[in-house]
Structure formats: C-alpha cells, structure tokens
PDB file of C-alpha atoms in Angstrom:
ATOM      1  CA  UNK M  14      30.932 -13.618   1.586  1.00 52.00           C
ATOM      2  CA  UNK M  15      31.781 -15.514   4.794  1.00 49.00           C
ATOM      3  CA  UNK M  16      29.981 -18.710   5.896  1.00 45.00           C
ATOM      4  CA  UNK M  17      27.736 -17.013   8.461  1.00 47.00           C
ATOM      5  CA  UNK M  18      26.563 -14.466   5.920  1.00 45.00           C
ATOM      6  CA  UNK M  19      25.808 -17.172   3.364  1.00 45.00           C
ATOM      7  CA  UNK M  20      23.777 -19.152   5.890  1.00 39.00           C
ATOM      8  CA  UNK M  21      21.831 -16.059   6.878  1.00 43.00           C
ATOM      9  CA  UNK M  22      20.955 -15.324   3.263  1.00 44.00           C
ATOM     10  CA  UNK M  23      19.866 -18.929   2.700  1.00 40.00           C
ATOM     11  CA  UNK M  24      17.605 -18.990   5.780  1.00 35.00           C
ATOM     12  CA  UNK M  25      16.037 -15.688   4.755  1.00 36.00           C
ATOM     13  CA  UNK M  26      15.316 -17.142   1.328  1.00 42.00           C
ATOM     14  CA  UNK M  27      13.586 -20.141   2.873  1.00 36.00           C
ATOM     15  CA  UNK M  28      11.432 -17.860   4.985  1.00 37.00           C
ATOM     16  CA  UNK M  29      10.303 -15.978   1.873  1.00 34.00           C
ATOM     17  CA  UNK M  30       9.541 -19.169  -0.048  1.00 36.00           C
ATOM     18  CA  UNK M  31       7.680 -21.030   2.687  1.00 36.00           C
ATOM     19  CA  UNK M  32       6.167 -18.244   4.725  1.00 40.00           C
ATOM     20  CA  UNK M  33       2.936 -18.125   2.714  1.00 38.00           C
ATOM     21  CA  UNK M  34       1.933 -21.774   2.516  1.00 37.00           C
ATOM     22  CA  UNK M  35      -0.779 -23.436   4.584  1.00 37.00           C
ATOM     23  CA  UNK M  36      -2.418 -26.521   3.029  1.00 38.00           C
ATOM     24  CA  UNK M  37      -6.021 -26.222   4.278  1.00 36.00           C
ATOM     25  CA  UNK M  38      -8.581 -28.258   2.285  1.00 38.00           C
ATOM     26  CA  UNK M  39      -9.952 -25.250   0.463  1.00 39.00           C
ATOM     27  CA  UNK M  40      -9.226 -23.234  -2.642  1.00 37.00           C
ATOM     28  CA  UNK M  41      -9.654 -19.516  -2.209  1.00 37.00           C
ATOM     29  CA  UNK M  42      -7.823 -16.274  -2.487  1.00 39.00           C
ATOM     30  CA  UNK M  43      -7.622 -12.894  -0.759  1.00 40.00           C
ATOM     31  CA  UNK M  44      -6.101 -12.288   2.625  1.00 41.00           C
ATOM     32  CA  UNK M  45      -8.312 -11.071   5.398  1.00 40.00           C
ATOM     33  CA  UNK M  46      -8.485 -10.400   9.116  1.00 42.00           C
ATOM     34  CA  UNK M  47      -8.536 -13.671  11.104  1.00 42.00           C
ATOM     35  CA  UNK M  48     -11.951 -14.893  12.170  1.00 43.00           C
ATOM     36  CA  UNK M  49     -13.056 -16.982  15.127  1.00 40.00           C
ATOM     37  CA  UNK M  50     -13.118 -20.781  14.664  1.00 40.00           C
ATOM     38  CA  UNK M  51     -16.396 -22.248  13.423  1.00 38.00           C
ATOM     39  CA  UNK M  52     -18.764 -23.698  15.988  1.00 35.00           C
ATOM     40  CA  UNK M  53     -20.106 -27.231  15.919  1.00 35.00           C
ATOM     41  CA  UNK M  54     -23.547 -26.133  14.728  1.00 34.00           C
ATOM     42  CA  UNK M  55     -23.743 -24.441  11.330  1.00 34.00           C
ATOM     43  CA  UNK M  56     -26.224 -22.686   9.101  1.00 36.00           C
ATOM     44  CA  UNK M  57     -25.700 -24.494   5.791  1.00 33.00           C
ATOM     45  CA  UNK M  58     -26.510 -21.444   3.661  1.00 33.00           C
ATOM     46  CA  UNK M  59     -23.935 -19.378   5.525  1.00 34.00           C
ATOM     47  CA  UNK M  60     -21.348 -22.130   5.220  1.00 36.00           C
ATOM     48  CA  UNK M  61     -21.569 -21.801   1.465  1.00 35.00           C
ATOM     49  CA  UNK M  62     -20.705 -18.104   1.669  1.00 36.00           C
ATOM     50  CA  UNK M  63     -18.180 -17.435   4.450  1.00 39.00           C
ATOM     51  CA  UNK M  64     -14.558 -18.478   3.865  1.00 41.00           C
ATOM     52  CA  UNK M  65     -12.513 -19.502   6.870  1.00 42.00           C
ATOM     53  CA  UNK M  66      -9.483 -17.567   8.090  1.00 39.00           C
ATOM     54  CA  UNK M  67      -7.090 -20.115   6.686  1.00 41.00           C
ATOM     55  CA  UNK M  68      -8.809 -19.979   3.292  1.00 41.00           C
ATOM     56  CA  UNK M  69      -8.374 -16.233   3.127  1.00 41.00           C
ATOM     57  CA  UNK M  70      -4.789 -16.247   4.338  1.00 42.00           C
ATOM     58  CA  UNK M  71      -3.294 -18.154   1.406  1.00 52.00           C
ATOM     59  CA  UNK M  72      -3.728 -19.099  -2.215  1.00 59.00           C
ATOM     60  CA  UNK M  73      -2.323 -22.586  -1.651  1.00 73.00           C
ATOM     61  CA  UNK M  74      -4.864 -25.219  -2.745  1.00 80.00           C
ATOM     62  CA  UNK M  75      -5.989 -27.749  -0.154  1.00 87.00           C
ATOM     63  CA  UNK M  76      -5.269 -31.440  -0.013  1.00 93.00           C
ATOM     64  CA  UNK M  77      -1.723 -31.139  -1.306  1.00 95.00           C
ATOM     65  CA  UNK M  78      -0.040 -31.603   2.069  1.00 96.00           C
ATOM     66  CA  UNK M  79       0.016 -34.553   4.448  1.00 97.00           C
ATOM     67  CA  UNK M  80       0.732 -32.247   7.395  1.00 97.00           C
ATOM     68  CA  UNK M  81      -0.413 -28.716   8.205  1.00 95.00           C
ATOM     69  CA  UNK M  82      -0.670 -26.560  11.318  1.00 94.00           C
ATOM     70  CA  UNK M  83       0.716 -29.427  13.389  1.00 96.00           C
ATOM     71  CA  UNK M  84      -1.888 -31.950  12.161  1.00 98.00           C
ATOM     72  CA  UNK M  85      -0.793 -34.992  10.144  1.00 98.00           C
ATOM     73  CA  UNK M  86      -2.719 -37.669   8.251  1.00 98.00           C
ATOM     74  CA  UNK M  87      -1.264 -41.129   8.975  1.00 98.00           C
ATOM     75  CA  UNK M  88      -2.460 -44.117   6.878  1.00 98.00           C
ATOM     76  CA  UNK M  89      -1.987 -47.347   8.859  1.00 98.00           C
ATOM     77  CA  UNK M  90      -3.170 -50.030   6.427  1.00 95.00           C
ATOM     78  CA  UNK M  91      -1.483 -51.643   3.438  1.00 93.00           C
ATOM     79  CA  UNK M  92      -4.026 -51.443   0.612  1.00 93.00           C
ATOM     80  CA  UNK M  93      -4.849 -54.264  -1.794  1.00 92.00           C
ATOM     81  CA  UNK M  94      -6.789 -54.182  -5.031  1.00 95.00           C
ATOM     82  CA  UNK M  95     -10.092 -56.012  -5.210  1.00 92.00           C
ATOM     83  CA  UNK M  96     -11.987 -56.976  -2.074  1.00 88.00           C
ATOM     84  CA  UNK M  97     -12.918 -54.276   0.463  1.00 93.00           C
ATOM     85  CA  UNK M  98     -10.139 -53.413   2.898  1.00 91.00           C
ATOM     86  CA  UNK M  99     -10.667 -52.398   6.514  1.00 96.00           C
ATOM     87  CA  UNK M 100      -8.630 -49.255   6.041  1.00 97.00           C
ATOM     88  CA  UNK M 101      -7.360 -47.482   9.170  1.00 98.00           C
ATOM     89  CA  UNK M 102      -5.694 -44.140   9.755  1.00 98.00           C
ATOM     90  CA  UNK M 103      -5.139 -41.504  12.414  1.00 98.00           C
ATOM     91  CA  UNK M 104      -4.882 -37.730  12.443  1.00 98.00           C
ATOM     92  CA  UNK M 105      -2.239 -36.656  14.921  1.00 98.00           C
ATOM     93  CA  UNK M 106      -2.278 -33.171  16.396  1.00 98.00           C
ATOM     94  CA  UNK M 107       0.388 -30.718  17.561  1.00 97.00           C
ATOM     95  CA  UNK M 108       1.005 -32.904  20.628  1.00 97.00           C
ATOM     96  CA  UNK M 109       1.909 -35.848  18.387  1.00 97.00           C
ATOM     97  CA  UNK M 110      -1.035 -37.873  19.714  1.00 98.00           C
ATOM     98  CA  UNK M 111      -4.119 -38.917  17.695  1.00 98.00           C
ATOM     99  CA  UNK M 112      -6.861 -36.298  17.692  1.00 98.00           C
ATOM    100  CA  UNK M 113     -10.095 -37.489  19.312  1.00 98.00           C
ATOM    101  CA  UNK M 114     -12.097 -34.250  19.529  1.00 98.00           C
ATOM    102  CA  UNK M 115     -13.652 -32.979  16.295  1.00 98.00           C
ATOM    103  CA  UNK M 116     -16.432 -30.586  15.380  1.00 97.00           C
ATOM    104  CA  UNK M 117     -19.414 -32.082  13.576  1.00 95.00           C
ATOM    105  CA  UNK M 118     -19.556 -30.779  10.002  1.00 88.00           C
ATOM    106  CA  UNK M 119     -22.477 -31.863   7.813  1.00 83.00           C
ATOM    107  CA  UNK M 120     -23.517 -34.607  10.223  1.00 88.00           C
ATOM    108  CA  UNK M 121     -20.016 -36.119  10.472  1.00 93.00           C
ATOM    109  CA  UNK M 122     -16.835 -35.510  12.446  1.00 96.00           C
ATOM    110  CA  UNK M 123     -14.637 -36.396   9.468  1.00 97.00           C
ATOM    111  CA  UNK M 124     -15.197 -36.961   5.760  1.00 94.00           C
ATOM    112  CA  UNK M 125     -12.824 -39.239   3.860  1.00 97.00           C
ATOM    113  CA  UNK M 126     -12.438 -39.089   0.090  1.00 96.00           C
ATOM    114  CA  UNK M 127     -10.351 -41.519  -1.932  1.00 98.00           C
ATOM    115  CA  UNK M 128      -9.588 -41.014  -5.639  1.00 98.00           C
ATOM    116  CA  UNK M 129      -7.264 -42.694  -8.077  1.00 98.00           C
ATOM    117  CA  UNK M 130      -4.460 -40.502  -9.348  1.00 97.00           C
ATOM    118  CA  UNK M 131      -5.842 -40.780 -12.886  1.00 97.00           C
ATOM    119  CA  UNK M 132      -9.202 -39.487 -11.524  1.00 97.00           C
ATOM    120  CA  UNK M 133     -11.150 -42.446 -12.885  1.00 96.00           C
ATOM    121  CA  UNK M 134     -12.224 -43.674  -9.411  1.00 97.00           C
ATOM    122  CA  UNK M 135     -13.910 -41.626  -6.649  1.00 98.00           C
ATOM    123  CA  UNK M 136     -15.241 -42.622  -3.227  1.00 97.00           C
ATOM    124  CA  UNK M 137     -16.667 -40.372  -0.507  1.00 96.00           C
ATOM    125  CA  UNK M 138     -16.918 -42.419   2.684  1.00 95.00           C
ATOM    126  CA  UNK M 139     -17.437 -41.805   6.391  1.00 93.00           C
ATOM    127  CA  UNK M 140     -15.177 -43.746   8.743  1.00 97.00           C
ATOM    128  CA  UNK M 141     -15.863 -44.477  12.390  1.00 98.00           C
ATOM    129  CA  UNK M 142     -13.463 -43.425  15.131  1.00 98.00           C
ATOM    130  CA  UNK M 143     -12.471 -45.564  18.105  1.00 98.00           C
ATOM    131  CA  UNK M 144     -11.780 -44.082  21.524  1.00 98.00           C
ATOM    132  CA  UNK M 145      -8.026 -43.932  20.862  1.00 98.00           C
ATOM    133  CA  UNK M 146      -8.468 -41.768  17.747  1.00 98.00           C
ATOM    134  CA  UNK M 147      -8.047 -44.530  15.147  1.00 98.00           C
ATOM    135  CA  UNK M 148     -10.419 -44.199  12.190  1.00 98.00           C
ATOM    136  CA  UNK M 149     -11.659 -47.279  10.284  1.00 98.00           C
ATOM    137  CA  UNK M 150     -13.638 -47.648   7.069  1.00 97.00           C
ATOM    138  CA  UNK M 151     -14.248 -50.341   4.465  1.00 96.00           C
ATOM    139  CA  UNK M 152     -12.750 -49.310   1.122  1.00 96.00           C
ATOM    140  CA  UNK M 153     -12.494 -51.335  -2.071  1.00 96.00           C
ATOM    141  CA  UNK M 154      -9.612 -50.221  -4.259  1.00 97.00           C
ATOM    142  CA  UNK M 155     -10.803 -51.204  -7.756  1.00 96.00           C
ATOM    143  CA  UNK M 156      -7.335 -51.455  -9.337  1.00 96.00           C
ATOM    144  CA  UNK M 157      -3.668 -51.308  -8.548  1.00 97.00           C
ATOM    145  CA  UNK M 158      -1.951 -47.936  -8.753  1.00 97.00           C
ATOM    146  CA  UNK M 159      -1.666 -44.772  -6.705  1.00 97.00           C
ATOM    147  CA  UNK M 160      -4.660 -43.331  -4.899  1.00 98.00           C
ATOM    148  CA  UNK M 161      -5.012 -40.055  -3.037  1.00 98.00           C
ATOM    149  CA  UNK M 162      -6.827 -39.968   0.290  1.00 98.00           C
ATOM    150  CA  UNK M 163      -8.247 -36.719   1.662  1.00 97.00           C
ATOM    151  CA  UNK M 164      -9.254 -36.270   5.312  1.00 97.00           C
ATOM    152  CA  UNK M 165     -11.660 -33.339   5.579  1.00 93.00           C
ATOM    153  CA  UNK M 166     -12.268 -32.211   9.177  1.00 96.00           C
ATOM    154  CA  UNK M 167     -12.267 -29.447  11.773  1.00 96.00           C
ATOM    155  CA  UNK M 168     -10.517 -30.150  15.091  1.00 97.00           C
ATOM    156  CA  UNK M 169     -12.456 -28.721  18.010  1.00 97.00           C
ATOM    157  CA  UNK M 170     -11.291 -25.176  18.582  1.00 94.00           C
ATOM    158  CA  UNK M 171      -9.284 -25.154  15.341  1.00 94.00           C
ATOM    159  CA  UNK M 172      -9.640 -24.345  11.666  1.00 93.00           C
ATOM    160  CA  UNK M 173     -11.069 -26.515   8.914  1.00 93.00           C
ATOM    161  CA  UNK M 174      -8.388 -28.636   7.266  1.00 94.00           C
ATOM    162  CA  UNK M 175      -8.060 -31.028   4.371  1.00 93.00           C
ATOM    163  CA  UNK M 176      -4.964 -33.200   4.513  1.00 97.00           C
ATOM    164  CA  UNK M 177      -3.931 -35.533   1.703  1.00 97.00           C
ATOM    165  CA  UNK M 178      -1.795 -38.659   1.520  1.00 98.00           C
ATOM    166  CA  UNK M 179      -0.955 -41.070  -1.276  1.00 98.00           C
ATOM    167  CA  UNK M 180      -1.900 -44.750  -0.960  1.00 97.00           C
ATOM    168  CA  UNK M 181       0.028 -47.278  -3.042  1.00 96.00           C
ATOM    169  CA  UNK M 182      -1.878 -50.339  -4.208  1.00 96.00           C
ATOM    170  CA  UNK M 183       0.473 -53.042  -5.499  1.00 94.00           C
ATOM    171  CA  UNK M 184      -0.009 -54.726  -8.864  1.00 94.00           C
ATOM    172  CA  UNK M 185       0.038 -54.046 -12.581  1.00 93.00           C
ATOM    173  CA  UNK M 186      -1.561 -50.737 -13.425  1.00 93.00           C
ATOM    174  CA  UNK M 187      -2.410 -48.970 -16.672  1.00 94.00           C
ATOM    175  CA  UNK M 188      -3.628 -45.394 -16.047  1.00 94.00           C
ATOM    176  CA  UNK M 189      -6.757 -44.298 -17.861  1.00 95.00           C
ATOM    177  CA  UNK M 190      -6.875 -41.065 -19.864  1.00 97.00           C
ATOM    178  CA  UNK M 191      -8.826 -38.168 -18.378  1.00 97.00           C
ATOM    179  CA  UNK M 192     -12.476 -38.304 -19.383  1.00 97.00           C
ATOM    180  CA  UNK M 193     -13.461 -35.885 -22.133  1.00 97.00           C
ATOM    181  CA  UNK M 194     -15.002 -32.536 -21.237  1.00 97.00           C
ATOM    182  CA  UNK M 195     -18.773 -32.951 -20.949  1.00 96.00           C
ATOM    183  CA  UNK M 196     -21.767 -31.177 -19.438  1.00 97.00           C
ATOM    184  CA  UNK M 197     -23.863 -34.336 -19.093  1.00 98.00           C
ATOM    185  CA  UNK M 198     -23.409 -37.313 -16.781  1.00 98.00           C
ATOM    186  CA  UNK M 199     -25.408 -40.544 -16.767  1.00 98.00           C
ATOM    187  CA  UNK M 200     -25.494 -42.490 -13.487  1.00 98.00           C
ATOM    188  CA  UNK M 201     -27.857 -45.224 -12.218  1.00 97.00           C
ATOM    189  CA  UNK M 202     -30.598 -44.190 -14.654  1.00 97.00           C
ATOM    190  CA  UNK M 203     -30.297 -40.484 -13.798  1.00 98.00           C
ATOM    191  CA  UNK M 204     -29.143 -37.709 -16.122  1.00 98.00           C
ATOM    192  CA  UNK M 205     -27.333 -34.758 -14.560  1.00 98.00           C
ATOM    193  CA  UNK M 206     -26.525 -31.677 -16.610  1.00 98.00           C
ATOM    194  CA  UNK M 207     -24.137 -28.872 -15.721  1.00 98.00           C
ATOM    195  CA  UNK M 208     -24.834 -25.181 -16.365  1.00 97.00           C
ATOM    196  CA  UNK M 209     -22.187 -22.528 -15.753  1.00 96.00           C
ATOM    197  CA  UNK M 210     -18.433 -22.265 -16.145  1.00 94.00           C
ATOM    198  CA  UNK M 211     -15.449 -22.249 -13.828  1.00 91.00           C
ATOM    199  CA  UNK M 212     -13.698 -18.894 -14.068  1.00 90.00           C
ATOM    200  CA  UNK M 213     -10.185 -18.919 -12.580  1.00 92.00           C
ATOM    201  CA  UNK M 214      -9.853 -16.640  -9.572  1.00 87.00           C
ATOM    202  CA  UNK M 215     -13.529 -15.684  -9.482  1.00 85.00           C
ATOM    203  CA  UNK M 216     -16.650 -16.987  -7.803  1.00 83.00           C
ATOM    204  CA  UNK M 217     -18.475 -19.044 -10.424  1.00 89.00           C
ATOM    205  CA  UNK M 218     -22.105 -20.136 -10.324  1.00 92.00           C
ATOM    206  CA  UNK M 219     -22.610 -23.792 -11.198  1.00 95.00           C
ATOM    207  CA  UNK M 220     -26.054 -25.382 -11.372  1.00 97.00           C
ATOM    208  CA  UNK M 221     -26.480 -29.136 -11.668  1.00 97.00           C
ATOM    209  CA  UNK M 222     -29.904 -30.343 -12.794  1.00 98.00           C
ATOM    210  CA  UNK M 223     -31.073 -33.874 -12.035  1.00 98.00           C
ATOM    211  CA  UNK M 224     -33.612 -35.776 -14.127  1.00 98.00           C
ATOM    212  CA  UNK M 225     -34.762 -39.376 -14.494  1.00 98.00           C
ATOM    213  CA  UNK M 226     -36.575 -40.946 -17.442  1.00 95.00           C
ATOM    214  CA  UNK M 227     -36.703 -37.528 -19.058  1.00 95.00           C
ATOM    215  CA  UNK M 228     -38.512 -35.905 -16.108  1.00 98.00           C
ATOM    216  CA  UNK M 229     -37.010 -33.404 -13.633  1.00 98.00           C
ATOM    217  CA  UNK M 230     -36.384 -34.807 -10.152  1.00 98.00           C
ATOM    218  CA  UNK M 231     -38.145 -32.512  -7.684  1.00 98.00           C
ATOM    219  CA  UNK M 232     -37.911 -34.636  -4.543  1.00 98.00           C
ATOM    220  CA  UNK M 233     -34.199 -34.949  -3.850  1.00 98.00           C
ATOM    221  CA  UNK M 234     -33.527 -36.166  -0.327  1.00 98.00           C
ATOM    222  CA  UNK M 235     -31.213 -34.437   2.148  1.00 95.00           C
ATOM    223  CA  UNK M 236     -27.853 -36.139   2.394  1.00 90.00           C
ATOM    224  CA  UNK M 237     -25.473 -35.053   5.150  1.00 86.00           C
ATOM    225  CA  UNK M 238     -27.503 -31.888   5.644  1.00 87.00           C
ATOM    226  CA  UNK M 239     -27.650 -30.810   1.984  1.00 91.00           C
ATOM    227  CA  UNK M 240     -29.272 -31.689  -1.350  1.00 95.00           C
ATOM    228  CA  UNK M 241     -25.879 -32.227  -2.914  1.00 94.00           C
ATOM    229  CA  UNK M 242     -22.149 -32.274  -2.240  1.00 92.00           C
ATOM    230  CA  UNK M 243     -19.658 -31.232  -4.879  1.00 93.00           C
ATOM    231  CA  UNK M 244     -15.959 -32.103  -4.919  1.00 92.00           C
ATOM    232  CA  UNK M 245     -13.637 -30.642  -7.554  1.00 90.00           C
ATOM    233  CA  UNK M 246     -10.113 -31.871  -8.159  1.00 94.00           C
ATOM    234  CA  UNK M 247      -7.594 -30.225 -10.434  1.00 94.00           C
ATOM    235  CA  UNK M 248      -6.072 -32.669 -12.894  1.00 96.00           C
ATOM    236  CA  UNK M 249      -2.342 -33.099 -12.496  1.00 94.00           C
ATOM    237  CA  UNK M 250      -1.806 -32.356  -8.808  1.00 96.00           C
ATOM    238  CA  UNK M 251      -5.284 -33.186  -7.388  1.00 96.00           C
ATOM    239  CA  UNK M 252      -5.660 -29.812  -5.684  1.00 93.00           C
ATOM    240  CA  UNK M 253      -8.895 -30.103  -3.732  1.00 89.00           C
ATOM    241  CA  UNK M 254     -11.966 -27.916  -3.695  1.00 79.00           C
ATOM    242  CA  UNK M 255     -15.098 -28.832  -1.745  1.00 60.00           C
ATOM    243  CA  UNK M 256     -18.167 -26.613  -1.959  1.00 71.00           C
ATOM    244  CA  UNK M 257     -21.777 -26.937  -0.892  1.00 66.00           C
ATOM    245  CA  UNK M 258     -24.945 -25.668  -2.519  1.00 75.00           C
ATOM    246  CA  UNK M 259     -26.427 -22.251  -2.029  1.00 88.00           C
ATOM    247  CA  UNK M 260     -29.093 -22.831   0.614  1.00 90.00           C
ATOM    248  CA  UNK M 261     -30.099 -25.824   2.691  1.00 91.00           C
ATOM    249  CA  UNK M 262     -33.049 -28.202   3.144  1.00 94.00           C
ATOM    250  CA  UNK M 263     -35.711 -26.669   5.341  1.00 93.00           C
ATOM    251  CA  UNK M 264     -34.527 -23.069   4.996  1.00 95.00           C
ATOM    252  CA  UNK M 265     -37.810 -22.063   3.368  1.00 95.00           C
ATOM    253  CA  UNK M 266     -36.320 -21.156   0.005  1.00 95.00           C
ATOM    254  CA  UNK M 267     -34.199 -24.052  -1.253  1.00 95.00           C
ATOM    255  CA  UNK M 268     -36.112 -26.467  -3.461  1.00 96.00           C
ATOM    256  CA  UNK M 269     -35.374 -30.234  -3.483  1.00 97.00           C
ATOM    257  CA  UNK M 270     -34.435 -30.226  -7.151  1.00 97.00           C
ATOM    258  CA  UNK M 271     -34.145 -30.460  -9.975  1.00 98.00           C
ATOM    259  CA  UNK M 272     -31.389 -27.841  -9.735  1.00 97.00           C
ATOM    260  CA  UNK M 273     -28.617 -27.708  -7.134  1.00 95.00           C
ATOM    261  CA  UNK M 274     -26.646 -24.462  -7.233  1.00 94.00           C
ATOM    262  CA  UNK M 275     -23.066 -24.039  -6.061  1.00 92.00           C
ATOM    263  CA  UNK M 276     -20.648 -21.149  -5.921  1.00 86.00           C
ATOM    264  CA  UNK M 277     -17.159 -22.431  -6.629  1.00 85.00           C
ATOM    265  CA  UNK M 278     -13.776 -20.853  -7.197  1.00 84.00           C
ATOM    266  CA  UNK M 279     -11.006 -22.447  -9.235  1.00 88.00           C
ATOM    267  CA  UNK M 280      -7.454 -21.367  -8.411  1.00 89.00           C
ATOM    268  CA  UNK M 281      -6.237 -21.600 -12.005  1.00 92.00           C
ATOM    269  CA  UNK M 282      -7.181 -22.515 -15.537  1.00 94.00           C
ATOM    270  CA  UNK M 283      -6.990 -26.097 -16.740  1.00 95.00           C
ATOM    271  CA  UNK M 284      -8.862 -29.373 -16.398  1.00 97.00           C
ATOM    272  CA  UNK M 285     -10.936 -30.264 -13.354  1.00 96.00           C
ATOM    273  CA  UNK M 286     -12.960 -33.299 -12.404  1.00 97.00           C
ATOM    274  CA  UNK M 287     -16.266 -32.629 -10.626  1.00 97.00           C
ATOM    275  CA  UNK M 288     -18.023 -35.270  -8.515  1.00 97.00           C
ATOM    276  CA  UNK M 289     -21.591 -34.634  -7.345  1.00 96.00           C
ATOM    277  CA  UNK M 290     -23.144 -36.776  -4.595  1.00 96.00           C
ATOM    278  CA  UNK M 291     -26.937 -36.608  -4.371  1.00 97.00           C
ATOM    279  CA  UNK M 292     -29.587 -38.783  -2.738  1.00 98.00           C
ATOM    280  CA  UNK M 293     -32.854 -39.942  -4.270  1.00 98.00           C
ATOM    281  CA  UNK M 294     -34.973 -43.023  -3.733  1.00 96.00           C
ATOM    282  CA  UNK M 295     -33.066 -43.811  -0.564  1.00 97.00           C
ATOM    283  CA  UNK M 296     -29.743 -44.245  -2.374  1.00 98.00           C
ATOM    284  CA  UNK M 297     -26.731 -41.995  -2.907  1.00 97.00           C
ATOM    285  CA  UNK M 298     -25.614 -41.488  -6.501  1.00 98.00           C
ATOM    286  CA  UNK M 299     -22.444 -39.886  -7.835  1.00 98.00           C
ATOM    287  CA  UNK M 300     -22.380 -37.980 -11.127  1.00 98.00           C
ATOM    288  CA  UNK M 301     -19.028 -36.948 -12.587  1.00 98.00           C
ATOM    289  CA  UNK M 302     -17.893 -34.342 -15.092  1.00 98.00           C
ATOM    290  CA  UNK M 303     -14.706 -33.073 -16.668  1.00 98.00           C
ATOM    291  CA  UNK M 304     -14.602 -29.295 -17.129  1.00 96.00           C
ATOM    292  CA  UNK M 305     -11.962 -26.869 -18.309  1.00 96.00           C
ATOM    293  CA  UNK M 306     -11.682 -23.709 -16.232  1.00 95.00           C
ATOM    294  CA  UNK M 307     -11.257 -20.568 -18.277  1.00 86.00           C
ATOM    295  CA  UNK M 308     -13.064 -21.853 -21.364  1.00 69.00           C
ATOM    296  CA  UNK M 309     -16.658 -21.397 -22.448  1.00 55.00           C
ATOM    297  CA  UNK M 310     -18.987 -18.458 -22.074  1.00 41.00           C
ATOM    298  CA  UNK M 311     -19.239 -17.721 -18.382  1.00 40.00           C
ATOM    299  CA  UNK M 312     -21.981 -15.720 -16.780  1.00 39.00           C
ATOM    300  CA  UNK M 313     -21.030 -12.450 -15.152  1.00 41.00           C
ATOM    301  CA  UNK M 314     -19.415 -13.348 -11.804  1.00 39.00           C
ATOM    302  CA  UNK M 315     -21.487 -12.721  -8.732  1.00 39.00           C
ATOM    303  CA  UNK M 316     -20.127 -10.107  -6.348  1.00 39.00           C
ATOM    304  CA  UNK M 317     -17.874 -11.755  -3.788  1.00 38.00           C
ATOM    305  CA  UNK M 318     -19.620 -10.140  -0.844  1.00 37.00           C
ATOM    306  CA  UNK M 319     -22.947 -11.570  -2.012  1.00 41.00           C
ATOM    307  CA  UNK M 320     -21.890 -15.119  -2.805  1.00 41.00           C
ATOM    308  CA  UNK M 321     -18.365 -15.835  -1.639  1.00 40.00           C
ATOM    309  CA  UNK M 322     -17.340 -19.311  -2.621  1.00 36.00           C
ATOM    310  CA  UNK M 323     -16.879 -21.668   0.241  1.00 37.00           C
ATOM    311  CA  UNK M 324     -14.413 -24.192  -0.762  1.00 38.00           C
ATOM    312  CA  UNK M 325     -14.284 -25.674   2.670  1.00 43.00           C
ATOM    313  CA  UNK M 326     -13.830 -28.821   4.597  1.00 39.00           C
ATOM    314  CA  UNK M 327     -16.796 -30.641   6.039  1.00 40.00           C
TER     315      UNK M 327
END
C-alpha cells in the first residue's frame, strides 16, 4: 500500500474512533433528534425529566474532558494544602476568549465541584465572575494530592456542559481507600438513608430520607431552587452524573422531606460515590454514600418516557 493510501486509512480510523465523543457533564444514553437550547428560566420538575440534545447524542460520561465543543476549563491558581486558597479559573469559548455570558441554572450561572481523586473529599461551591470572565472562589484543599474540578454550566445560546480538570496539590499524600458500601450516612447530627438501587443503563429511582434525633425532617429548606442536589461520581475515572429531585419547592406536590426522590442513570456497573446536599436549619449539609451499580434488588425501572433521568449540568 502506498503512503497516501496508508494515511487515508489512518485518518478514516481516527474519524471512526473519535466521531462519537462529546464530554458534556451528563451521563445518559440513546440518540435523539436535536432539541433547542434550554432557556434561562426552568421548571425544576421538567429539568429532572428532559435530557439535553448533547446527553442523548452520546454515551460518553461527563466531566472527563477539559475541553468540549470549543469550550475549555482553564485553572489559573497554584493550589496549596491547608488554608483556603483564592482559586481562579476561566472558561474560554470557541473564540478563545473567556466566556462572560451564561444562563442561570438553579440560581447560579456556574456550579463548581472539587473532589479528591480518592473520593474522600467533596466540595460544591459557587464562584463569582468578574467582568473579564475570570471566576474566583475560596477553596480549602484539605490534603496534598490530585483533585478533580468540575465546572457545570450552560453558555447562553449553547448546551449544558460539564468540563473537568485535574488540580495538583503539592506535598506528601497517602490516598484513602474507597468508603465501604452503605445505605446510611451520618452528618452534622442528621441521619440520611438511601432506598433504591442504581441499575446500569436504566433510569433508577433513588429516595434519600432525612431524619434528626430519630425523627423525620419534614421542613427541609429550598437550596438553589430544590430540596436536594445529588452528585454521583464513578470510582476510577470520576465520570460525573448530576441529577435533581423529582419535583420542586412550591409546585404543589413536592413535600419538604423527609424523602427526596431522584431519577438517576448509571452508565455502567461498578462503584459510585453519591453526595447529597440539603439545607435545614439555615445550613447546608452534605451526606455521602458508596453504592455499587448492578447489585442489590432493584425496583422495576420506571418507563423512560415517564421519568427520564436528567443527569445534567446546573
């Protein structure tokens, strides 16, 4: 085979390999007809049911790429362990310039999540943007090691994205083993229990019940437009899934506890870490769980057209 023919075969192979990837901050499955971009004002209950175009167009989990669709996450600050760091970053767009125009999703233009690679540390923070598109937020990195930062956002007129970048924190580091599988989490005097199982490739109903001092909590407070926010990360590669509960405060049917119901879809079997943010007593609390997708007795999956999972960016 001559050189030109070899090069043509190689380029064709690359097109086959890379043609289906996308890197949006969502874990979903089937392909579908493209939809219009989301607007800045959302019905929370619908957001938990309608996947975006990008979600439907690929099986690639979100948060695994630093750049997608011309948008790139650019950390600007050298991180140090210990005291809070004024961490800065930009998101550059297809023009190469920092993006300054975002849609508001769940009360914020951008949500920033930082986790340690061993999944022992989790922070969900909300940076502030300056006029030039530079984002800033105080973050305390508890130890040395490698952390993963996720920027969860929707550029105005575009699709929801979750971009991920590693942050290296200098110093001696001993990774912690993954926490054992458990359906109960104790945090700040609260007990949160998990009902339901992750079923790979299917929409799975998960209900998290909050109690304190042995009594159900029935007066959860809205936080960022919801009674709870759930982030799931696949152990190993930190593939990112972000879902919201079924229903919303003030919709006339969603109760403020003790249960918060989500519809989530895992892309594969294996271990996942779940982090639930909820607000009560004027403070935000984070419960965490380790679950194994594909194990346990799962309830019959809900029909996709009734409760499509919405692993989606804020």
